[in-house]
CSV table of C-alpha atoms in Angstrom, one decimal:
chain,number,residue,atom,x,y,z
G,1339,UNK,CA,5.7,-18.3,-12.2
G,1340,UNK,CA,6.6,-18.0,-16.1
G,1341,UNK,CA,8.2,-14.7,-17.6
G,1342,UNK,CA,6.3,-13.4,-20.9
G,1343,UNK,CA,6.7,-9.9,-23.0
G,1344,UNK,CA,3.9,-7.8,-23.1
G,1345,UNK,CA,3.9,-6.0,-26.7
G,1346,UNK,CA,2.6,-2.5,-27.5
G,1347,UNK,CA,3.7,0.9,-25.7
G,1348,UNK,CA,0.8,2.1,-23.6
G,1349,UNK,CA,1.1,5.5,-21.2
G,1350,UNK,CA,2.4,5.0,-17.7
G,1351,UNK,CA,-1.0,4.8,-15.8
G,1352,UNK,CA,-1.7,4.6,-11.9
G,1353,UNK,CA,-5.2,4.2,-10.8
G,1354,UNK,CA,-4.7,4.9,-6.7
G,1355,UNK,CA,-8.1,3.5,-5.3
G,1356,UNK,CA,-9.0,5.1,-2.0
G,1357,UNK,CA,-10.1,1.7,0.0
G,1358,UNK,CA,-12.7,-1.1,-0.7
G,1359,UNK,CA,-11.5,-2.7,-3.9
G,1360,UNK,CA,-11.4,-6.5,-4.0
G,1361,UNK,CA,-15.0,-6.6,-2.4
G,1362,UNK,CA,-18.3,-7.4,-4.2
G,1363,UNK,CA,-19.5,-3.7,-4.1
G,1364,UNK,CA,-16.0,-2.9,-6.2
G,1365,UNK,CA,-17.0,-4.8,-9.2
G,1366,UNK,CA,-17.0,-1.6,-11.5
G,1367,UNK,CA,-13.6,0.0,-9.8
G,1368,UNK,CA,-11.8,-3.7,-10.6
G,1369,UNK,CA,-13.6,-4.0,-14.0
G,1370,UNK,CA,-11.8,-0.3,-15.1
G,1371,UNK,CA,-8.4,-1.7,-14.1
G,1372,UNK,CA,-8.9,-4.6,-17.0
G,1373,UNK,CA,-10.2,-1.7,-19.2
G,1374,UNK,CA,-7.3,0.2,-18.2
G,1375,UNK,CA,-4.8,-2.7,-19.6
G,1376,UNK,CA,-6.5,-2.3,-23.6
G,1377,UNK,CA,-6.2,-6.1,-23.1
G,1378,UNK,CA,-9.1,-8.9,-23.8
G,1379,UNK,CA,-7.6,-11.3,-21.4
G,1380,UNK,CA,-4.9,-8.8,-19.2
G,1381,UNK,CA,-1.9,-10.4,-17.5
G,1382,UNK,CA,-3.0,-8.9,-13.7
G,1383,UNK,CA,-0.7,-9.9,-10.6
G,1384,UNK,CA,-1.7,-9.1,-7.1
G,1385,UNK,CA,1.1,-7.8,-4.4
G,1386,UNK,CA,-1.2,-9.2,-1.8
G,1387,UNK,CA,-1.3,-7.2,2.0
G,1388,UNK,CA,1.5,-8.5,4.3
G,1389,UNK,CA,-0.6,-10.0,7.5
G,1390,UNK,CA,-3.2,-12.3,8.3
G,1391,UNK,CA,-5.8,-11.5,6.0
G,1392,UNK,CA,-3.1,-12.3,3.0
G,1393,UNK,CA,-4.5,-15.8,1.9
G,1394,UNK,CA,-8.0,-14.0,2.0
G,1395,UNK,CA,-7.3,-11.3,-0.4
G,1396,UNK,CA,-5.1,-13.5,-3.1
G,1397,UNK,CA,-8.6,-15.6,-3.0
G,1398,UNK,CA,-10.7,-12.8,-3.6
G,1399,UNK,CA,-8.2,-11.5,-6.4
G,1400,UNK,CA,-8.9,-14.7,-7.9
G,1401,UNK,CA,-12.5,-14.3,-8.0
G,1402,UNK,CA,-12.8,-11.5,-8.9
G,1403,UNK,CA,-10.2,-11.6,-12.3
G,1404,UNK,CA,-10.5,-15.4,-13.0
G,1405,UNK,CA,-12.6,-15.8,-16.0
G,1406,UNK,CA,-11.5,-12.3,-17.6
G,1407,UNK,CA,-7.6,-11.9,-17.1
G,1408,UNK,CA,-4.6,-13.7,-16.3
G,1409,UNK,CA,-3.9,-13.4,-12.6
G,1410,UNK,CA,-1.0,-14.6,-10.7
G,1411,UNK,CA,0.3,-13.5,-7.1
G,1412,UNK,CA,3.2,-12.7,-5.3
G,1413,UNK,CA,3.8,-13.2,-2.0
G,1414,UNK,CA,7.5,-12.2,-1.4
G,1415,UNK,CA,7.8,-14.6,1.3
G,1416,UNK,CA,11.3,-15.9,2.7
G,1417,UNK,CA,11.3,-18.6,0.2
G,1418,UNK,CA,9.8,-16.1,-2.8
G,1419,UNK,CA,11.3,-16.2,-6.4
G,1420,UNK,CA,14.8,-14.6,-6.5
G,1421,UNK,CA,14.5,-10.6,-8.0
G,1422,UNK,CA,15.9,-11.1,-11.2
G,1423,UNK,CA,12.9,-13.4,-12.1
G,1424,UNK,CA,10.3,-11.3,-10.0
G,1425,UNK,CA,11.1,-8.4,-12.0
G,1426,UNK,CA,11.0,-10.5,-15.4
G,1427,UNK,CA,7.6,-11.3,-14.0
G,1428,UNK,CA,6.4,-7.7,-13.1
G,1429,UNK,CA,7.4,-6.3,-16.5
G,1430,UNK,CA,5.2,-9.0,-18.2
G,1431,UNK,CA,2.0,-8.1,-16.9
G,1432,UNK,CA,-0.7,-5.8,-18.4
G,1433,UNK,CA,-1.3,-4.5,-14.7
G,1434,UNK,CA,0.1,-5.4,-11.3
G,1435,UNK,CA,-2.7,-4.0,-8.0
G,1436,UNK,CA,-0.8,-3.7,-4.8
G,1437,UNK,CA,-3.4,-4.8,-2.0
G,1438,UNK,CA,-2.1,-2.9,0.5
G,1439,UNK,CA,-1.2,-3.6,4.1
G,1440,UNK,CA,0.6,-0.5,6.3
G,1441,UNK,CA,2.8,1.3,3.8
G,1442,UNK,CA,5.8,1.4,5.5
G,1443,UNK,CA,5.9,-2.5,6.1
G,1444,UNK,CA,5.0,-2.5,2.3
G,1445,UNK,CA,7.2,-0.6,0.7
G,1446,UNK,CA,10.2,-2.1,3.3
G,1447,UNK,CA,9.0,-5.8,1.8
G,1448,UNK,CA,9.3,-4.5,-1.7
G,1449,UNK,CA,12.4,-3.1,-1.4
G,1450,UNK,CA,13.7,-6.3,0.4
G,1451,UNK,CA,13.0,-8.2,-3.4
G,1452,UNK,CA,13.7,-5.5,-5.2
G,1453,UNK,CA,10.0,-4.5,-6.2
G,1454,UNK,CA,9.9,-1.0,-5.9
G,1455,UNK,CA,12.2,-1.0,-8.6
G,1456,UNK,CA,10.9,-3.2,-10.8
G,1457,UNK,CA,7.6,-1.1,-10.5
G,1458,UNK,CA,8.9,1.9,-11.5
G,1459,UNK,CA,10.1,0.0,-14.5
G,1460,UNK,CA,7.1,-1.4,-15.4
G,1461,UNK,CA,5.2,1.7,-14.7
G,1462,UNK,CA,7.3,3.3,-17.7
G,1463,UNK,CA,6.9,0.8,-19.9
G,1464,UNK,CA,3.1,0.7,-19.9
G,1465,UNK,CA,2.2,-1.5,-17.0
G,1466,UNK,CA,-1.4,0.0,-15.1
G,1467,UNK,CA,-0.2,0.2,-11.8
G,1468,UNK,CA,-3.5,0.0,-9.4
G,1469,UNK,CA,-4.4,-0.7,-5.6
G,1470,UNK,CA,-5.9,0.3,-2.7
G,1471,UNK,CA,-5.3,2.0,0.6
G,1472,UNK,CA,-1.6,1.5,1.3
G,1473,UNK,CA,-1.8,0.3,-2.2
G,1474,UNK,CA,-2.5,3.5,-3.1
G,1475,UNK,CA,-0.9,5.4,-1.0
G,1476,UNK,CA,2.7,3.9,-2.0
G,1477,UNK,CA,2.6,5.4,-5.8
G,1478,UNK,CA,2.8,9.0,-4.1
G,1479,UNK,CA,6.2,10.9,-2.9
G,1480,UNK,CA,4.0,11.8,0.2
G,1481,UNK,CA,1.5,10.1,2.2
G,1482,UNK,CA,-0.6,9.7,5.4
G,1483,UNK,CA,-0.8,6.2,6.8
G,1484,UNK,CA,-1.8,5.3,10.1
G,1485,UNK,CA,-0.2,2.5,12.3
G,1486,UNK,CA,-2.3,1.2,14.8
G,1487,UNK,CA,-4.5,3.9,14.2
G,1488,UNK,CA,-2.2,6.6,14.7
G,1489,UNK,CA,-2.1,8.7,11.8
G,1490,UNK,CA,1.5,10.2,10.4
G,1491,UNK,CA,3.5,11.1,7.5
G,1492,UNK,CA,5.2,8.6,5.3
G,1493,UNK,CA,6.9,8.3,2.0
G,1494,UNK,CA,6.0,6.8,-0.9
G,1495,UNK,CA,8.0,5.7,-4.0
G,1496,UNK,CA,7.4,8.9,-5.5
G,1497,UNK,CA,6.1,8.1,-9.1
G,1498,UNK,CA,3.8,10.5,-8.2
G,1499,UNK,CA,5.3,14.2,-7.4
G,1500,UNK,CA,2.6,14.7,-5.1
G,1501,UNK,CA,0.7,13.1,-1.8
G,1502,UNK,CA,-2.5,11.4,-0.9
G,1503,UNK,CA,-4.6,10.0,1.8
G,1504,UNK,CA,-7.1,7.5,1.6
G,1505,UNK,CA,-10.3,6.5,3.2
G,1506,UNK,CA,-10.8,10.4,3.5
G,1507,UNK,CA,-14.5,10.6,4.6
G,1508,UNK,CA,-14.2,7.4,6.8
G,1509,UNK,CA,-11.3,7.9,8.7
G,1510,UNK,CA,-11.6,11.7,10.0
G,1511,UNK,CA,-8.2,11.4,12.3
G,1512,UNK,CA,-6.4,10.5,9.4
G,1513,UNK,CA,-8.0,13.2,7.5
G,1514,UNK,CA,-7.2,15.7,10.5
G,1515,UNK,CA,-3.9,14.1,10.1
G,1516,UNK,CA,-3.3,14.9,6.2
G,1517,UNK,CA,-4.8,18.1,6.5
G,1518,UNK,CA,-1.8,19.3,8.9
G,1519,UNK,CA,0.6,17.9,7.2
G,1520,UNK,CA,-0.2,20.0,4.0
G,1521,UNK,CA,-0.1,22.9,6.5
G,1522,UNK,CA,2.9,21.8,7.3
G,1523,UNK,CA,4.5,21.8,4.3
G,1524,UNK,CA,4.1,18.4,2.9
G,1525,UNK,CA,3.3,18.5,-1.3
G,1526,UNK,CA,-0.3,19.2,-2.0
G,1527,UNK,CA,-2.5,15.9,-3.4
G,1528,UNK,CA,-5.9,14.3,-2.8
G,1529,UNK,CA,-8.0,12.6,-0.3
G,1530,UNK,CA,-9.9,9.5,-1.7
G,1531,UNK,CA,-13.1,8.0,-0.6
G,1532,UNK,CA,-13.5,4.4,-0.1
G,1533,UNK,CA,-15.3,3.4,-3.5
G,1534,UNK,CA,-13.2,6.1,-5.7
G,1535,UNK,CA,-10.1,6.4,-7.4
G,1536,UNK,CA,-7.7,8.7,-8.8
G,1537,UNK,CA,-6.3,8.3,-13.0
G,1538,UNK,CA,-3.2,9.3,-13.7
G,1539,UNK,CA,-1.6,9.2,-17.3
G,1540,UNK,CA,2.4,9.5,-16.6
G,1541,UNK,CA,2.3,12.0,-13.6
G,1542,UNK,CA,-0.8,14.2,-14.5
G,1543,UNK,CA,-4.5,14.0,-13.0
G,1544,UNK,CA,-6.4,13.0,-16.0
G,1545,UNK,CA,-9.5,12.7,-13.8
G,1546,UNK,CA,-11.6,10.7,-10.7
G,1547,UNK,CA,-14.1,8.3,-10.5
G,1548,UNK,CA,-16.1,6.0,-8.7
G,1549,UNK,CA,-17.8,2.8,-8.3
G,1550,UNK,CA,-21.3,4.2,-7.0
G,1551,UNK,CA,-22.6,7.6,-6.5
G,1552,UNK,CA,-21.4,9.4,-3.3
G,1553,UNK,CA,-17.6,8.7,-3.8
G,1554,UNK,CA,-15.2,11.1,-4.4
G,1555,UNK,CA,-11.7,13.1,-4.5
G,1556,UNK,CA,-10.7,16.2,-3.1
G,1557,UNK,CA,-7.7,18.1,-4.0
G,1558,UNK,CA,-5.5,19.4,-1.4
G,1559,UNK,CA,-3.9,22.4,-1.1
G,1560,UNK,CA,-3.2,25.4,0.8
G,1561,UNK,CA,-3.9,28.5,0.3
G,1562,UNK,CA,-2.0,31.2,2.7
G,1563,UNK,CA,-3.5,30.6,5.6
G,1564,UNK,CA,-6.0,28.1,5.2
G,1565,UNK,CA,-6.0,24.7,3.2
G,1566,UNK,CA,-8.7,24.5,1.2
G,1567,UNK,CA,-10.4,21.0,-0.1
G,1568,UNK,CA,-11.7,21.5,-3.3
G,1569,UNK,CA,-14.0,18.5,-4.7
G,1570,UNK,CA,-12.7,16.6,-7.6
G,1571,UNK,CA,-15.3,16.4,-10.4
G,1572,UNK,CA,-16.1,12.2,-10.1
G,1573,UNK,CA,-17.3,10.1,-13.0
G,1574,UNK,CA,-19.7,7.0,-11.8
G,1575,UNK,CA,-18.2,3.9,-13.5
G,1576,UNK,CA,-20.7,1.9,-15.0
G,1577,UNK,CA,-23.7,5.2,-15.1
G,1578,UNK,CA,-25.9,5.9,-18.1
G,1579,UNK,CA,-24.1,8.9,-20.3
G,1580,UNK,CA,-26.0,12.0,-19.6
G,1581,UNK,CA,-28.3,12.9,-22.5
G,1582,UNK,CA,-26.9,15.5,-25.4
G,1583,UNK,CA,-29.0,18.4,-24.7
G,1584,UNK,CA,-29.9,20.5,-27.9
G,1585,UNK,CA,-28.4,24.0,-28.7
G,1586,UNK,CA,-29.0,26.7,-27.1
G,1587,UNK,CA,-28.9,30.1,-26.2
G,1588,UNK,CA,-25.0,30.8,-25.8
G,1589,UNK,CA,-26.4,33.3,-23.1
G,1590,UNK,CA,-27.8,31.2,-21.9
G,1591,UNK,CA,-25.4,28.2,-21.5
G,1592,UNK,CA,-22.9,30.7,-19.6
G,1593,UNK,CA,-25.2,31.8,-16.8
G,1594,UNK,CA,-25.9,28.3,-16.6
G,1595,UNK,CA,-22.3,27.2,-16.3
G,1596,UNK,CA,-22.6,30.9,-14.3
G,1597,UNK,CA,-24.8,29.0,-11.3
G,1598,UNK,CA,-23.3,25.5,-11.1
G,1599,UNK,CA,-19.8,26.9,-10.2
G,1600,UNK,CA,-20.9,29.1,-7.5
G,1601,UNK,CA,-23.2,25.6,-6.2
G,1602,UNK,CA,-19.9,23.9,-6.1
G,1603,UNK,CA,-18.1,26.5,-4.3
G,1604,UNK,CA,-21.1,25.7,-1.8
G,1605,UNK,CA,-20.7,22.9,1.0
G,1606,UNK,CA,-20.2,20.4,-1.2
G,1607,UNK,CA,-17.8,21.9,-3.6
G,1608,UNK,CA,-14.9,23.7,-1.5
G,1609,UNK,CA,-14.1,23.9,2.5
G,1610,UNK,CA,-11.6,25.3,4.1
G,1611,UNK,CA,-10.0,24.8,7.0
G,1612,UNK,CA,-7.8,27.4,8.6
G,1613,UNK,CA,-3.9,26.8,9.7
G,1614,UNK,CA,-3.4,26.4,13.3
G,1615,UNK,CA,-7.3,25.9,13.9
């Protein structure tokens, strides 16, 4: 492992992918974390999952960013690189992608080597921060993660002043689970589809998007008595721009505008769900 400088300030980004990156459907979700570095060939290292499928996912990383970045790995094993040169090593890279694994065995690793503040770190000084699932989750002050299945509240490492859950439309206890916890008290934040992310520019929402159509964020928040999940507009990575559509009646342009915001207050748009219920 060699220590470089990176060179150029770029905005403290996260890109907090709700599950499935590293796969061979995620090919436009990884490709927007190389876009995301303004780099032609990005220094990327991987903070692989702690478990057994480790090895698996440090090869796929390869795979997937050999050829058009730099990637390195890692593992923060017994015998791993003392902190002082893992941090030299974090700050060098155009982007680091945390691969996830439970996040409380995550972030206690991290903090064991002194990672989580080294990220924070790098964070400020430019470096894309990016993952998935736990990977995700870790960037937030607030989280759901779920144990052996069992869904509960969790800290993150607070970059974010807000919380998030992840495989929201797969994992419906978890989603039960977040959905309480917001009740409860616990920041408002987003529920992420596998296949979608969240982009944040220093600690603002600068917008969602997704590797195929069907994806998507919710904001979470409540509302008095109810929480309400309010769909996240979603840009499809890698989708034909929609054509520029010729002026028009102002008139009509705001009845227009007029109809789609009372469609997407419809089933699709907003649901609430009521405290207690």
């Amino acid at each position: 492992m060699t220590a470089q400088t990176t060179t150029g300030r770029r905005p403290p980004r996260i890109l907090a992918i709700g599950g499935g990156g590293l796969t061979e459907a995620s090919g436009e979700l990884d490709s927007y974390v190389v876009d995301l570095s303004e780099r032609d060939d990005p220094r990327i290292c991987l903070l692989p999952s702690a478990g057994n499928d480790a090895s698996a996912q440090v090869a796929r990383f390869y795979d997937v960013f050999g050829g058009r970045a730099e990637p390195s790995h890692l593992t923060l094993d017994r015998a791993s690189d003392p902190p002082d040169l893992i941090r030299r090593h974090l700050l060098a890279q155009d982007a680091v992608y945390a691969g996830g694994g439970g996040l409380v065995n995550v972030l206690s690793r991290w903090r064991a080597h002194g990672v989580d503040g080294a990220l924070r770190e790098a964070w400020q000084a430019g470096v894309v921060l990016a993952g998935q699932s736990a990977g995700s989750l870790c960037w937030f002050e607030a989280a759901v993660t779920a144990p052996g299945g069992q869904p509960r509240p969790a800290r993150g490492l607070g970059l974010v002043p807000a919380s998030n859950s992840v495989h929201w439309s797969a994992a419906p206890r978890r989603r039960r689970a977040f959905l309480d916890c917001v009740a409860d008290g616990m920041p408002a934040g987003w529920g992420v589809d596998d296949g979608a992310a969240l982009l944040f520019e220093g600690t603002e929402l600068t917008g969602a998007v997704a590797g195929e159509h069907g994806a998507r964020a919710w904001r979470i928040e409540r509302e008095g008595p109810e929480v309400v999940e309010t769909a996240v507009p979603t840009r499809v990575l890698g989708a034909p721009a929609p054509p520029v559509a010729a002026a028009s009646d102002p008139a009509i342009e705001e009845l227009r505008e007029l109809r789609r915001f009372h469609s997407a207050r419809g089933a699709h748009g907003v649901r609430r769900i009521r405290v207690g219920l």
